[in-house]
Amino acid sequence: EVLLLESGGGLVQPGGSLRLSCAASGFTFSSYAMSWVRQAPGKGLEWVSVISGGGGTTYYADSVKGRFTSSRDNSKTTLFLQMNSLRVEDTAVYYCAKVIRSNNYYGLDVWGQGTTVTVSS
Amino acid sequence: QSALTQPASVSGSPGQSITISCTGTSSDVGGYNYVSWYQHHPGKAPKLMIYEVSNRPSGVPDRFSGSKSGYTASLTISGLQAEDEADYYCSSHSSSSTLVVFGGGTKLTVL
């Protein structure tokens, strides 16, 4: 069974940092790009970032560029999202997700259950 | 304001068909065949229903279909069922500074 399990969410003050993890199992992790998507309270889904299967290529939403960094450890089949300079508007449920095709970044076919990040003083 | 425009809500009775639209520009929906649709029940993980405009992942009923014309993509659900009631989001590749954009979401109510 293909599974994704996020962890690392919590309460952090504005300007603080947090590192999310996403443990993957049930598929050849290194063959697929992985994405982060978030949903703020009462809002819709927002794409955050994607990282290629090998980890050498990353893309970010304008709203997080320069503050968030996506990385992966293929030996441990784990995806990470380092979030710095957090803002109140970063408060959201963060999902990690796997792309459906190994050769592009689009169509997220497996999602974790999400981890909640709350940025508040 | 979301990059892709969806109606805030649609509704239909069991057995009927509904269509949700997703309008973008030549920089996203109109320029690329990388439109996806997701079903999201509150409190659960989103589920991929359609990818690359019209492809259904394994396990998605053929009641769900996708299409595109010009700058507008569409998700059609036929034979509406109570369990289809959820929020639906479209997304697309974008040639702007953000690689992937989402629509604002559409709440489907099954009457």
Short mmCIF file of C-alpha atoms in Angstrom, two decimals:
data_model
loop_
_atom_site.label_atom_id
_atom_site.label_comp_id
_atom_site.label_asym_id
_atom_site.label_seq_id
_atom_site.Cartn_x
_atom_site.Cartn_y
_atom_site.Cartn_z
CA GLU A 1 0.00 0.00 0.00
CA VAL A 2 1.24 3.46 -0.91
CA LEU A 3 1.35 5.69 2.16
CA LEU A 4 2.47 9.19 3.08
CA LEU A 5 2.67 10.34 6.68
CA GLU A 6 3.41 13.96 7.57
CA SER A 7 4.77 15.13 10.89
CA GLY A 8 6.39 18.19 12.42
CA GLY A 9 3.48 20.60 12.55
CA GLY A 10 2.77 22.71 15.58
CA LEU A 11 2.47 26.19 17.04
CA VAL A 12 5.21 28.68 16.22
CA GLN A 13 5.60 32.42 16.68
CA PRO A 14 5.78 34.79 13.71
CA GLY A 15 9.32 34.88 12.41
CA GLY A 16 10.02 31.39 13.68
CA SER A 17 10.94 28.19 11.87
CA LEU A 18 9.52 24.72 11.54
CA ARG A 19 10.55 21.60 9.64
CA LEU A 20 7.91 19.28 8.28
CA SER A 21 8.61 15.67 7.35
CA CYS A 22 6.73 13.27 5.11
CA ALA A 23 7.57 9.57 5.39
CA ALA A 24 6.75 7.60 2.26
CA SER A 25 6.28 3.88 1.72
CA GLY A 26 4.91 1.45 -0.82
CA PHE A 27 6.46 2.89 -3.98
CA THR A 28 9.85 3.67 -5.53
CA PHE A 29 10.25 7.00 -3.79
CA SER A 30 13.21 8.26 -5.80
CA SER A 31 11.36 7.85 -9.09
CA TYR A 32 8.67 10.44 -8.36
CA ALA A 33 8.55 14.15 -7.80
CA MET A 34 6.86 15.14 -4.56
CA SER A 35 4.80 18.21 -3.75
CA TRP A 36 3.59 20.19 -0.76
CA VAL A 37 0.10 21.69 -0.82
CA ARG A 38 -1.54 23.65 1.97
CA GLN A 39 -5.00 24.73 3.01
CA ALA A 40 -5.47 27.72 5.28
CA PRO A 41 -8.52 27.75 7.57
CA GLY A 42 -11.64 28.40 5.53
CA LYS A 43 -9.66 28.71 2.31
CA GLY A 44 -8.95 26.57 -0.72
CA LEU A 45 -5.99 24.44 -1.66
CA GLU A 46 -2.73 26.26 -2.41
CA TRP A 47 0.23 24.67 -4.12
CA VAL A 48 3.45 25.30 -2.18
CA SER A 49 6.34 23.47 -3.84
CA VAL A 50 7.55 20.50 -5.84
CA ILE A 51 10.87 18.67 -5.81
CA SER A 52 12.10 16.30 -8.50
CA GLY A 53 12.71 12.63 -7.81
CA GLY A 54 16.44 13.08 -7.55
CA GLY A 55 16.08 16.21 -5.46
CA GLY A 56 18.06 18.43 -7.79
CA THR A 57 15.17 20.56 -9.02
CA THR A 58 12.70 22.52 -6.92
CA TYR A 59 9.95 25.02 -7.59
CA TYR A 60 8.05 27.21 -5.13
CA ALA A 61 4.94 29.34 -4.98
CA ASP A 62 5.66 33.07 -4.96
CA SER A 63 4.12 33.30 -1.48
CA VAL A 64 6.85 31.10 0.05
CA LYS A 65 9.81 31.65 -2.26
CA GLY A 66 12.94 32.53 -0.33
CA ARG A 67 11.44 31.36 2.97
CA PHE A 68 10.62 27.69 2.41
CA THR A 69 12.98 24.96 1.21
CA SER A 70 11.95 21.52 0.05
CA SER A 71 14.39 18.62 0.23
CA ARG A 72 14.34 14.86 0.29
CA ASP A 73 16.36 11.91 1.55
CA ASN A 74 15.78 9.11 -0.91
CA SER A 75 17.72 6.63 1.22
CA LYS A 76 15.18 7.18 3.98
CA THR A 77 12.21 7.77 1.61
CA THR A 78 11.43 11.01 3.40
CA LEU A 79 10.43 14.44 2.13
CA PHE A 80 11.07 17.63 4.08
CA LEU A 81 9.83 21.20 4.08
CA GLN A 82 11.97 23.69 5.97
CA MET A 83 9.87 26.75 6.75
CA ASN A 84 11.63 29.91 7.92
CA SER A 85 10.46 33.46 8.62
CA LEU A 86 6.97 32.14 9.20
CA ARG A 87 4.03 34.50 8.94
CA VAL A 88 0.53 34.38 10.35
CA GLU A 89 -0.73 33.75 6.82
CA ASP A 90 1.30 30.52 6.65
CA THR A 91 -1.14 28.99 9.13
CA ALA A 92 -2.60 25.97 7.34
CA VAL A 93 -2.85 22.24 7.07
CA TYR A 94 0.14 21.10 5.04
CA TYR A 95 -0.14 18.03 2.83
CA CYS A 96 2.61 16.16 1.08
CA ALA A 97 1.63 14.42 -2.15
CA LYS A 98 3.13 12.19 -4.83
CA VAL A 99 2.86 12.95 -8.55
CA ILE A 100 1.13 10.33 -10.63
CA ARG A 101 3.67 10.19 -13.46
CA SER A 102 7.38 9.74 -12.92
CA ASN A 103 8.26 12.16 -15.71
CA ASN A 104 6.41 15.33 -14.73
CA TYR A 105 5.16 17.42 -11.82
CA TYR A 106 1.40 17.35 -12.36
CA GLY A 107 -1.47 15.29 -10.98
CA LEU A 108 -1.08 14.36 -7.31
CA ASP A 109 -2.40 10.83 -6.84
CA VAL A 110 -1.39 10.02 -3.28
CA TRP A 111 -1.77 12.42 -0.36
CA GLY A 112 -0.90 12.32 3.29
CA GLN A 113 -3.43 13.16 5.97
CA GLY A 114 -1.83 16.54 6.60
CA THR A 115 -0.09 18.25 9.48
CA THR A 116 -1.29 21.50 11.02
CA VAL A 117 0.96 24.54 11.27
CA THR A 118 -0.23 27.46 13.37
CA VAL A 119 1.71 30.71 13.33
CA SER A 120 0.61 32.94 16.17
CA SER A 121 2.00 35.03 18.97
CA GLN B 1 -7.74 35.72 -5.54
CA SER B 2 -7.05 32.35 -7.14
CA ALA B 3 -5.30 32.08 -10.47
CA LEU B 4 -8.01 29.80 -11.90
CA THR B 5 -11.69 30.73 -11.68
CA GLN B 6 -14.28 28.22 -10.53
CA PRO B 7 -17.91 28.75 -9.54
CA ALA B 8 -18.28 28.89 -5.78
CA SER B 9 -21.04 26.31 -5.74
CA VAL B 10 -23.03 23.94 -7.91
CA SER B 11 -25.83 21.56 -7.04
CA GLY B 12 -27.73 18.68 -8.52
CA SER B 13 -30.11 15.89 -7.63
CA PRO B 14 -29.12 12.23 -7.42
CA GLY B 15 -28.85 10.72 -10.86
CA GLN B 16 -28.39 14.04 -12.61
CA SER B 17 -25.25 15.35 -14.29
CA ILE B 18 -23.36 18.48 -13.33
CA THR B 19 -20.38 20.31 -14.80
CA ILE B 20 -17.83 22.40 -12.95
CA SER B 21 -15.85 24.91 -14.98
CA CYS B 22 -12.30 26.11 -14.44
CA THR B 23 -11.24 29.18 -16.39
CA GLY B 24 -7.67 30.34 -16.80
CA THR B 25 -5.51 31.99 -19.41
CA SER B 26 -3.12 31.11 -22.20
CA SER B 27 -0.41 30.87 -19.53
CA ASP B 28 -2.06 27.95 -17.81
CA VAL B 29 -5.24 26.08 -18.77
CA GLY B 30 -5.28 27.33 -22.35
CA GLY B 31 -1.65 26.62 -23.04
CA TYR B 32 -1.03 23.21 -21.53
CA ASN B 33 -2.71 19.85 -21.08
CA TYR B 34 -1.77 19.58 -17.41
CA VAL B 35 -5.16 20.21 -15.84
CA SER B 36 -6.04 18.11 -12.79
CA TRP B 37 -9.18 17.85 -10.70
CA TYR B 38 -9.36 16.96 -7.00
CA GLN B 39 -12.23 15.94 -4.76
CA HIS B 40 -11.89 17.07 -1.16
CA HIS B 41 -14.11 16.02 1.68
CA PRO B 42 -13.45 18.31 4.68
CA GLY B 43 -11.09 16.76 7.17
CA LYS B 44 -9.81 14.19 4.70
CA ALA B 45 -6.99 14.10 2.19
CA PRO B 46 -7.80 15.40 -1.29
CA LYS B 47 -8.32 12.77 -3.98
CA LEU B 48 -7.17 12.99 -7.60
CA MET B 49 -10.12 12.50 -9.94
CA ILE B 50 -8.72 13.62 -13.31
CA TYR B 51 -5.21 14.37 -14.57
CA GLU B 52 -3.86 15.70 -17.84
CA VAL B 53 -7.29 17.11 -18.71
CA SER B 54 -9.17 13.86 -19.20
CA ASN B 55 -7.33 10.90 -17.71
CA ARG B 56 -8.86 9.02 -14.79
CA PRO B 57 -6.60 7.40 -12.19
CA SER B 58 -7.23 3.78 -11.41
CA GLY B 59 -10.25 3.37 -9.15
CA VAL B 60 -12.04 6.58 -10.12
CA PRO B 61 -15.52 5.80 -11.49
CA ASP B 62 -16.14 6.58 -15.14
CA ARG B 63 -18.99 8.84 -13.99
CA PHE B 64 -16.22 11.44 -13.66
CA SER B 65 -14.87 12.93 -16.87
CA GLY B 66 -12.74 15.90 -17.83
CA SER B 67 -12.40 18.06 -20.91
CA LYS B 68 -10.97 21.36 -22.07
CA SER B 69 -11.91 23.99 -24.60
CA GLY B 70 -9.81 27.08 -25.04
CA TYR B 71 -9.06 28.62 -21.65
CA THR B 72 -11.73 26.61 -19.80
CA ALA B 73 -11.47 23.11 -18.40
CA SER B 74 -14.50 21.21 -17.18
CA LEU B 75 -15.25 18.37 -14.80
CA THR B 76 -18.48 16.51 -15.46
CA ILE B 77 -20.04 14.14 -12.97
CA SER B 78 -22.85 12.01 -14.32
CA GLY B 79 -25.24 9.87 -12.32
CA LEU B 80 -24.72 12.09 -9.27
CA GLN B 81 -24.54 10.24 -5.97
CA ALA B 82 -24.78 11.47 -2.39
CA GLU B 83 -21.12 10.63 -1.73
CA ASP B 84 -20.08 12.99 -4.53
CA GLU B 85 -20.95 15.92 -2.28
CA ALA B 86 -17.57 17.58 -1.63
CA ASP B 87 -15.33 20.46 -2.63
CA TYR B 88 -13.73 20.19 -6.06
CA TYR B 89 -10.55 21.95 -7.13
CA CYS B 90 -8.90 22.28 -10.51
CA SER B 91 -5.20 22.90 -10.96
CA SER B 92 -2.93 23.53 -13.91
CA HIS B 93 0.66 23.99 -14.89
CA SER B 94 1.44 27.67 -15.22
CA SER B 95 4.20 29.39 -17.16
CA SER B 96 4.14 32.22 -14.65
CA SER B 97 6.52 32.36 -11.70
CA THR B 98 4.39 29.77 -9.86
CA LEU B 99 4.64 26.36 -11.49
CA VAL B 100 1.25 25.08 -10.42
CA VAL B 101 -1.93 27.06 -9.79
CA PHE B 102 -5.20 26.00 -8.18
CA GLY B 103 -8.73 27.21 -8.63
CA GLY B 104 -10.63 28.62 -5.67
CA GLY B 105 -12.74 25.47 -5.33
CA THR B 106 -16.37 24.58 -5.98
CA LYS B 107 -18.71 23.21 -3.35
CA LEU B 108 -20.92 20.51 -4.84
CA THR B 109 -24.20 19.92 -3.06
CA VAL B 110 -26.26 16.84 -3.85
CA LEU B 111 -29.84 17.80 -3.16
#
